[in-house]
GROMACS .gro file of C-alpha atoms in nm:
model
  305
    1MET     CA    1  -4.043   3.007   1.862
    2GLU     CA    2  -4.333   2.768   1.854
    3GLU     CA    3  -4.367   2.781   1.474
    4VAL     CA    4  -4.006   2.664   1.444
    5ARG     CA    5  -4.059   2.381   1.694
    6ALA     CA    6  -4.384   2.275   1.530
    7SER     CA    7  -4.228   2.284   1.181
    8ALA     CA    8  -3.929   2.081   1.295
    9ALA     CA    9  -4.147   1.820   1.466
   10TRP     CA   10  -4.362   1.782   1.155
   11VAL     CA   11  -4.062   1.737   0.926
   12ALA     CA   12  -3.909   1.483   1.167
   13SER     CA   13  -4.234   1.284   1.165
   14CYS     CA   14  -4.223   1.224   0.792
   15SER     CA   15  -3.859   1.266   0.689
   16PHE     CA   16  -3.691   1.003   0.473
   17HIS     CA   17  -3.325   1.099   0.441
   18VAL     CA   18  -3.273   1.193   0.808
   19VAL     CA   19  -3.410   1.001   1.105
   20VAL     CA   20  -3.402   1.116   1.466
   21ASP     CA   21  -3.294   0.813   1.670
   22SER     CA   22  -3.468   0.817   2.010
   23ALA     CA   23  -3.231   0.556   2.151
   24GLY     CA   24  -2.939   0.761   2.021
   25ILE     CA   25  -3.073   1.067   2.201
   26GLU     CA   26  -3.095   0.871   2.527
   27ARG     CA   27  -2.739   0.738   2.489
   28ALA     CA   28  -2.605   1.082   2.407
   29VAL     CA   29  -2.775   1.238   2.710
   30GLU     CA   30  -2.652   0.957   2.938
   31ASN     CA   31  -2.295   1.039   2.836
   32ILE     CA   32  -2.334   1.411   2.908
   33GLN     CA   33  -2.236   1.476   3.266
   34GLU     CA   34  -2.319   1.843   3.233
   35ILE     CA   35  -2.329   2.110   2.967
   36PRO     CA   36  -2.017   2.314   3.034
   37ARG     CA   37  -2.081   2.686   3.059
   38ILE     CA   38  -1.924   2.836   2.748
   39GLU     CA   39  -1.882   3.211   2.745
   40TRP     CA   40  -2.040   3.377   2.444
   41ASP     CA   41  -1.712   3.536   2.330
   42PHE     CA   42  -1.498   3.239   2.429
   43GLU     CA   43  -1.250   3.309   2.149
   44GLY     CA   44  -1.228   3.686   2.202
   45ILE     CA   45  -1.327   3.766   1.844
   46HIS     CA   46  -1.632   3.991   1.892
   47TYR     CA   47  -1.674   4.363   1.941
   48PHE     CA   48  -1.834   4.468   2.269
   49ASP     CA   49  -1.875   4.810   2.429
   50ASN     CA   50  -2.188   4.739   2.634
   51GLY     CA   51  -2.393   4.985   2.428
   52PRO     CA   52  -2.586   5.047   2.106
   53LEU     CA   53  -2.278   5.010   1.887
   54THR     CA   54  -2.250   4.647   1.997
   55VAL     CA   55  -2.610   4.588   1.889
   56GLN     CA   56  -2.534   4.743   1.549
   57TYR     CA   57  -2.225   4.524   1.517
   58LEU     CA   58  -2.418   4.208   1.605
   59PHE     CA   59  -2.695   4.281   1.358
   60VAL     CA   60  -2.444   4.333   1.076
   61LEU     CA   61  -2.255   4.021   1.184
   62ASP     CA   62  -2.569   3.808   1.182
   63THR     CA   63  -2.675   3.955   0.849
   64LEU     CA   64  -2.358   3.808   0.700
   65ASN     CA   65  -2.335   3.490   0.907
   66PHE     CA   66  -2.384   3.218   0.646
   67CYS     CA   67  -2.206   2.992   0.397
   68PHE     CA   68  -1.833   2.999   0.466
   69TRP     CA   69  -1.735   2.651   0.347
   70PRO     CA   70  -1.679   2.718  -0.028
   71ASP     CA   71  -1.360   2.901   0.070
   72LYS     CA   72  -1.165   2.651   0.279
   73ASP     CA   73  -0.967   2.929   0.448
   74LEU     CA   74  -1.272   3.134   0.547
   75SER     CA   75  -1.461   3.090   0.874
   76TYR     CA   76  -1.704   3.266   1.105
   77ASP     CA   77  -1.404   3.379   1.310
   78HIS     CA   78  -1.271   3.580   1.014
   79LEU     CA   79  -1.606   3.753   0.978
   80ALA     CA   80  -1.652   3.833   1.348
   81SER     CA   81  -1.296   3.952   1.406
   82GLY     CA   82  -1.280   4.141   1.075
   83LEU     CA   83  -1.598   4.336   1.151
   84LYS     CA   84  -1.470   4.400   1.504
   85ALA     CA   85  -1.143   4.547   1.373
   86ALA     CA   86  -1.330   4.760   1.118
   87LEU     CA   87  -1.556   4.904   1.387
   88GLU     CA   88  -1.269   4.974   1.622
   89ASN     CA   89  -1.101   5.164   1.340
   90ASP     CA   90  -1.414   5.358   1.235
   91LYS     CA   91  -1.714   5.385   1.467
   92SER     CA   92  -1.944   5.494   1.183
   93VAL     CA   93  -1.859   5.208   0.945
   94PHE     CA   94  -2.191   5.031   1.010
   95ASP     CA   95  -2.414   5.338   1.004
   96ALA     CA   96  -2.731   5.263   0.809
   97ASP     CA   97  -2.655   5.503   0.526
   98ARG     CA   98  -2.311   5.351   0.475
   99LEU     CA   99  -2.445   4.994   0.479
  100GLN     CA  100  -2.661   5.086   0.179
  101LYS     CA  101  -2.354   5.182  -0.025
  102PHE     CA  102  -2.124   4.886   0.037
  103THR     CA  103  -1.970   4.705  -0.260
  104GLY     CA  104  -1.812   4.361  -0.276
  105PRO     CA  105  -1.456   4.494  -0.293
  106GLN     CA  106  -1.526   4.727   0.002
  107LEU     CA  107  -1.652   4.438   0.214
  108ARG     CA  108  -1.348   4.232   0.122
  109ASP     CA  109  -1.123   4.523   0.211
  110LEU     CA  110  -1.305   4.563   0.542
  111LEU     CA  111  -1.244   4.197   0.625
  112LYS     CA  112  -0.895   4.206   0.473
  113TRP     CA  113  -0.995   3.913   0.254
  114PRO     CA  114  -0.791   3.868  -0.066
  115ARG     CA  115  -1.057   3.724  -0.298
  116PRO     CA  116  -1.433   3.725  -0.359
  117LEU     CA  117  -1.640   3.595  -0.068
  118PRO     CA  118  -1.883   3.304  -0.111
  119LEU     CA  119  -2.222   3.441  -0.221
  120GLU     CA  120  -2.068   3.787  -0.218
  121ASP     CA  121  -2.347   3.949  -0.421
  122GLU     CA  122  -2.605   3.816  -0.175
  123ARG     CA  123  -2.404   3.948   0.118
  124ILE     CA  124  -2.395   4.294  -0.036
  125ARG     CA  125  -2.766   4.283  -0.118
  126LEU     CA  126  -2.843   4.195   0.244
  127LEU     CA  127  -2.627   4.477   0.379
  128HIS     CA  128  -2.813   4.722   0.155
  129GLU     CA  129  -3.147   4.582   0.268
  130VAL     CA  130  -3.056   4.603   0.637
  131GLY     CA  131  -2.925   4.958   0.601
  132PHE     CA  132  -3.238   5.068   0.417
  133GLU     CA  133  -3.486   4.911   0.658
  134LEU     CA  134  -3.296   5.028   0.967
  135GLU     CA  135  -3.296   5.384   0.833
  136ARG     CA  136  -3.660   5.372   0.728
  137SER     CA  137  -3.808   5.208   1.037
  138PHE     CA  138  -3.567   5.246   1.329
  139GLY     CA  139  -3.376   5.571   1.288
  140GLY     CA  140  -3.081   5.378   1.153
  141LYS     CA  141  -3.018   5.197   1.482
  142ALA     CA  142  -3.047   4.825   1.551
  143SER     CA  143  -3.070   4.917   1.920
  144ASN     CA  144  -3.402   5.091   1.846
  145LEU     CA  145  -3.522   4.771   1.680
  146VAL     CA  146  -3.438   4.573   1.994
  147GLU     CA  147  -3.606   4.826   2.223
  148THR     CA  148  -3.937   4.795   2.034
  149CYS     CA  149  -3.961   4.429   2.133
  150GLY     CA  150  -4.017   4.474   2.505
  151LYS     CA  151  -3.759   4.223   2.630
  152SER     CA  152  -3.915   3.943   2.422
  153ALA     CA  153  -3.681   3.728   2.215
  154ALA     CA  154  -3.977   3.578   2.030
  155LYS     CA  155  -4.107   3.923   1.938
  156LEU     CA  156  -3.760   4.028   1.825
  157VAL     CA  157  -3.735   3.727   1.593
  158ALA     CA  158  -4.085   3.795   1.461
  159THR     CA  159  -4.004   4.162   1.402
  160VAL     CA  160  -3.675   4.089   1.226
  161THR     CA  161  -3.829   3.828   0.997
  162SER     CA  162  -4.126   4.054   0.924
  163ILE     CA  163  -3.929   4.366   0.831
  164PHE     CA  164  -3.604   4.226   0.690
  165PRO     CA  165  -3.678   3.981   0.405
  166GLY     CA  166  -3.326   3.836   0.408
  167PHE     CA  167  -3.392   3.688   0.752
  168ARG     CA  168  -3.707   3.500   0.641
  169ASP     CA  169  -3.566   3.152   0.669
  170HIS     CA  170  -3.864   2.959   0.528
  171SER     CA  171  -3.879   2.647   0.315
  172VAL     CA  172  -4.155   2.445   0.155
  173TYR     CA  173  -4.132   2.076   0.235
  174LYS     CA  174  -4.381   1.826   0.092
  175GLY     CA  175  -4.629   2.108   0.042
  176HIS     CA  176  -4.597   2.248   0.394
  177GLN     CA  177  -4.435   2.574   0.506
  178VAL     CA  178  -4.138   2.512   0.732
  179PHE     CA  179  -3.996   2.787   0.955
  180LEU     CA  180  -3.633   2.766   1.067
  181TYR     CA  181  -3.524   3.127   1.134
  182LYS     CA  182  -3.158   3.053   1.195
  183ARG     CA  183  -3.001   3.398   1.170
  184ALA     CA  184  -3.288   3.590   1.333
  185GLN     CA  185  -3.270   3.360   1.635
  186ILE     CA  186  -2.891   3.389   1.644
  187PHE     CA  187  -2.929   3.767   1.671
  188ALA     CA  188  -3.144   3.728   1.984
  189ALA     CA  189  -2.903   3.471   2.128
  190ASP     CA  190  -2.599   3.687   2.051
  191LEU     CA  191  -2.757   3.979   2.233
  192PHE     CA  192  -2.836   3.756   2.531
  193GLY     CA  193  -2.483   3.617   2.537
  194ALA     CA  194  -2.297   3.941   2.476
  195PHE     CA  195  -2.489   4.143   2.735
  196LYS     CA  196  -2.515   3.846   2.974
  197GLY     CA  197  -2.890   3.868   2.990
  198ARG     CA  198  -2.893   4.234   3.088
  199GLY     CA  199  -2.960   4.561   2.907
  200TYR     CA  200  -3.006   4.498   2.536
  201GLY     CA  201  -2.970   4.126   2.607
  202GLU     CA  202  -3.245   4.098   2.868
  203PHE     CA  203  -3.522   3.869   2.745
  204THR     CA  204  -3.792   3.722   2.964
  205ASP     CA  205  -3.851   3.440   2.716
  206ILE     CA  206  -3.501   3.341   2.604
  207GLY     CA  207  -3.608   2.979   2.647
  208SER     CA  208  -3.832   3.019   2.343
  209ILE     CA  209  -3.528   3.026   2.113
  210THR     CA  210  -3.431   2.695   1.947
  211ILE     CA  211  -3.094   2.585   1.816
  212PHE     CA  212  -2.965   2.735   1.492
  213ALA     CA  213  -2.941   2.454   1.240
  214ASP     CA  214  -2.629   2.517   1.033
  215TYR     CA  215  -2.389   2.286   0.851
  216ILE     CA  216  -2.193   2.194   1.167
  217VAL     CA  217  -2.456   2.090   1.424
  218PRO     CA  218  -2.613   1.813   1.211
  219ALA     CA  219  -2.269   1.660   1.158
  220VAL     CA  220  -2.208   1.658   1.534
  221LEU     CA  221  -2.548   1.502   1.601
  222GLN     CA  222  -2.475   1.230   1.346
  223GLN     CA  223  -2.144   1.154   1.514
  224LEU     CA  224  -2.321   1.131   1.850
  225GLY     CA  225  -2.565   0.878   1.702
  226VAL     CA  226  -2.862   1.112   1.737
  227LEU     CA  227  -2.926   1.144   1.363
  228LYS     CA  228  -2.924   0.862   1.109
  229TYR     CA  229  -2.889   0.928   0.736
  230SER     CA  230  -3.017   0.747   0.430
  231SER     CA  231  -2.756   0.580   0.210
  232THR     CA  232  -2.822   0.845  -0.056
  233LEU     CA  233  -2.747   1.130   0.181
  234VAL     CA  234  -2.440   0.953   0.319
  235ARG     CA  235  -2.301   0.923  -0.034
  236MET     CA  236  -2.369   1.292  -0.102
  237ILE     CA  237  -2.184   1.399   0.211
  238GLU     CA  238  -1.894   1.156   0.173
  239SER     CA  239  -1.848   1.267  -0.187
  240ASP     CA  240  -1.849   1.634  -0.079
  241ASN     CA  241  -2.141   1.698  -0.311
  242GLU     CA  242  -2.338   2.016  -0.262
  243ILE     CA  243  -2.675   1.971  -0.091
  244LEU     CA  244  -2.913   2.199  -0.278
  245SER     CA  245  -3.065   2.484  -0.083
  246GLY     CA  246  -3.433   2.413  -0.016
  247SER     CA  247  -3.402   2.047  -0.113
  248GLU     CA  248  -3.568   1.776   0.095
  249GLU     CA  249  -3.228   1.668   0.221
  250GLU     CA  250  -3.137   2.018   0.340
  251VAL     CA  251  -3.472   2.082   0.508
  252GLU     CA  252  -3.461   1.743   0.681
  253LEU     CA  253  -3.106   1.798   0.807
  254ARG     CA  254  -3.195   2.132   0.957
  255ALA     CA  255  -3.541   2.054   1.092
  256CYS     CA  256  -3.445   1.715   1.238
  257SER     CA  257  -3.147   1.877   1.411
  258ILE     CA  258  -3.380   2.126   1.579
  259TYR     CA  259  -3.625   1.854   1.681
  260ALA     CA  260  -3.349   1.625   1.811
  261VAL     CA  261  -3.188   1.892   2.026
  262GLU     CA  262  -3.527   1.988   2.171
  263LYS     CA  263  -3.565   1.624   2.278
  264MET     CA  264  -3.211   1.622   2.420
  265ARG     CA  265  -3.289   1.938   2.614
  266ASP     CA  266  -3.605   1.784   2.760
  267LEU     CA  267  -3.415   1.474   2.878
  268LEU     CA  268  -3.133   1.684   3.022
  269ARG     CA  269  -3.386   1.887   3.220
  270VAL     CA  270  -3.527   1.567   3.370
  271LYS     CA  271  -3.181   1.425   3.436
  272SER     CA  272  -3.037   1.738   3.598
  273GLY     CA  273  -3.349   1.889   3.746
  274LYS     CA  274  -3.227   2.220   3.609
  275GLN     CA  275  -3.333   2.457   3.335
  276VAL     CA  276  -3.144   2.389   3.013
  277LEU     CA  277  -3.160   2.637   2.727
  278SER     CA  278  -3.153   2.523   2.366
  279ILE     CA  279  -2.906   2.801   2.290
  280GLU     CA  280  -2.665   2.657   2.551
  281LEU     CA  281  -2.684   2.320   2.380
  282ASP     CA  282  -2.633   2.484   2.042
  283LEU     CA  283  -2.317   2.664   2.156
  284TRP     CA  284  -2.181   2.345   2.308
  285LEU     CA  285  -2.250   2.141   1.993
  286TRP     CA  286  -2.109   2.411   1.767
  287ALA     CA  287  -1.791   2.444   1.976
  288PHE     CA  288  -1.752   2.066   1.967
  289GLY     CA  289  -1.794   2.065   1.590
  290VAL     CA  290  -1.546   2.339   1.503
  291ARG     CA  291  -1.282   2.167   1.718
  292CYS     CA  292  -1.331   1.834   1.539
  293PRO     CA  293  -1.170   1.865   1.194
  294SER     CA  294  -1.262   1.508   1.100
  295LEU     CA  295  -1.634   1.595   1.083
  296ARG     CA  296  -1.779   1.614   0.732
  297HIS     CA  297  -1.978   1.937   0.732
  298HIS     CA  298  -2.280   1.956   0.506
  299ARG     CA  299  -2.223   2.175   0.201
  300THR     CA  300  -2.511   2.396   0.097
  301LEU     CA  301  -2.502   2.728  -0.089
  302SER     CA  302  -2.762   2.921   0.105
  303ILE     CA  303  -2.795   3.256   0.282
  304TYR     CA  304  -2.969   3.070   0.564
  305TYR     CA  305  -2.732   2.781   0.628
   0.00000   0.00000   0.00000
């Protein structure tokens, strides 16, 4: 996604609150012997049947994959495993017509969650939107959406962000449009990982996908010495203050993370002489972050973060 890379590089060139430390990148890469191969479903929490139903599951999952932190007991694992159990119990639960009728209490019941979800109204709105657009444009099937993209991850991301407004992860930063596309890119990466690069997950340009800047990866990069924060941002994070969605601080955290990991990937390619995918680095950083409870994750109320 060249527009994502270009946006991230531009933000990194003029950011104030977040600085990408070139020496920190070099030190981090020197300490990486290799990027361990992490299986996509390394925790066994996802639904997979090697067919169209898996694609439908992944699209619903990635529609809802944002903002867990306000409920300290809630995590991505609850979402993935809850949707998996619901689909195993009822194969039609994510049919397009049913997605358009979901309510907050129904989604909570589906996930067996005892209280309102963070940004629950937004989650329901997005489910309705996805159900409506799938039914209108793709015969109700996310697999049909994928098939229209001709094995191109970049085209899939472009199609998703064009047709489904809730995936349009844009911000305006210092008067410039910034493209981040976290959840749309995750959908392509999830397909690639789940299907192991075959069938619905076969993409000839999977290397075009960047990392998915969320509230975990920047914290890991800071711990590795790759990102440096202004004193103002440090105080916000250490005080557990919310970082406003669309604020300069949030855009810089996300864009600089993308730019930094692209630079790490380039150095790793030179060091190893092997192809390194940004999505492999993202999975490694994310797995590192979720297993490190001492990290201070960045708190933003956003459907993109």
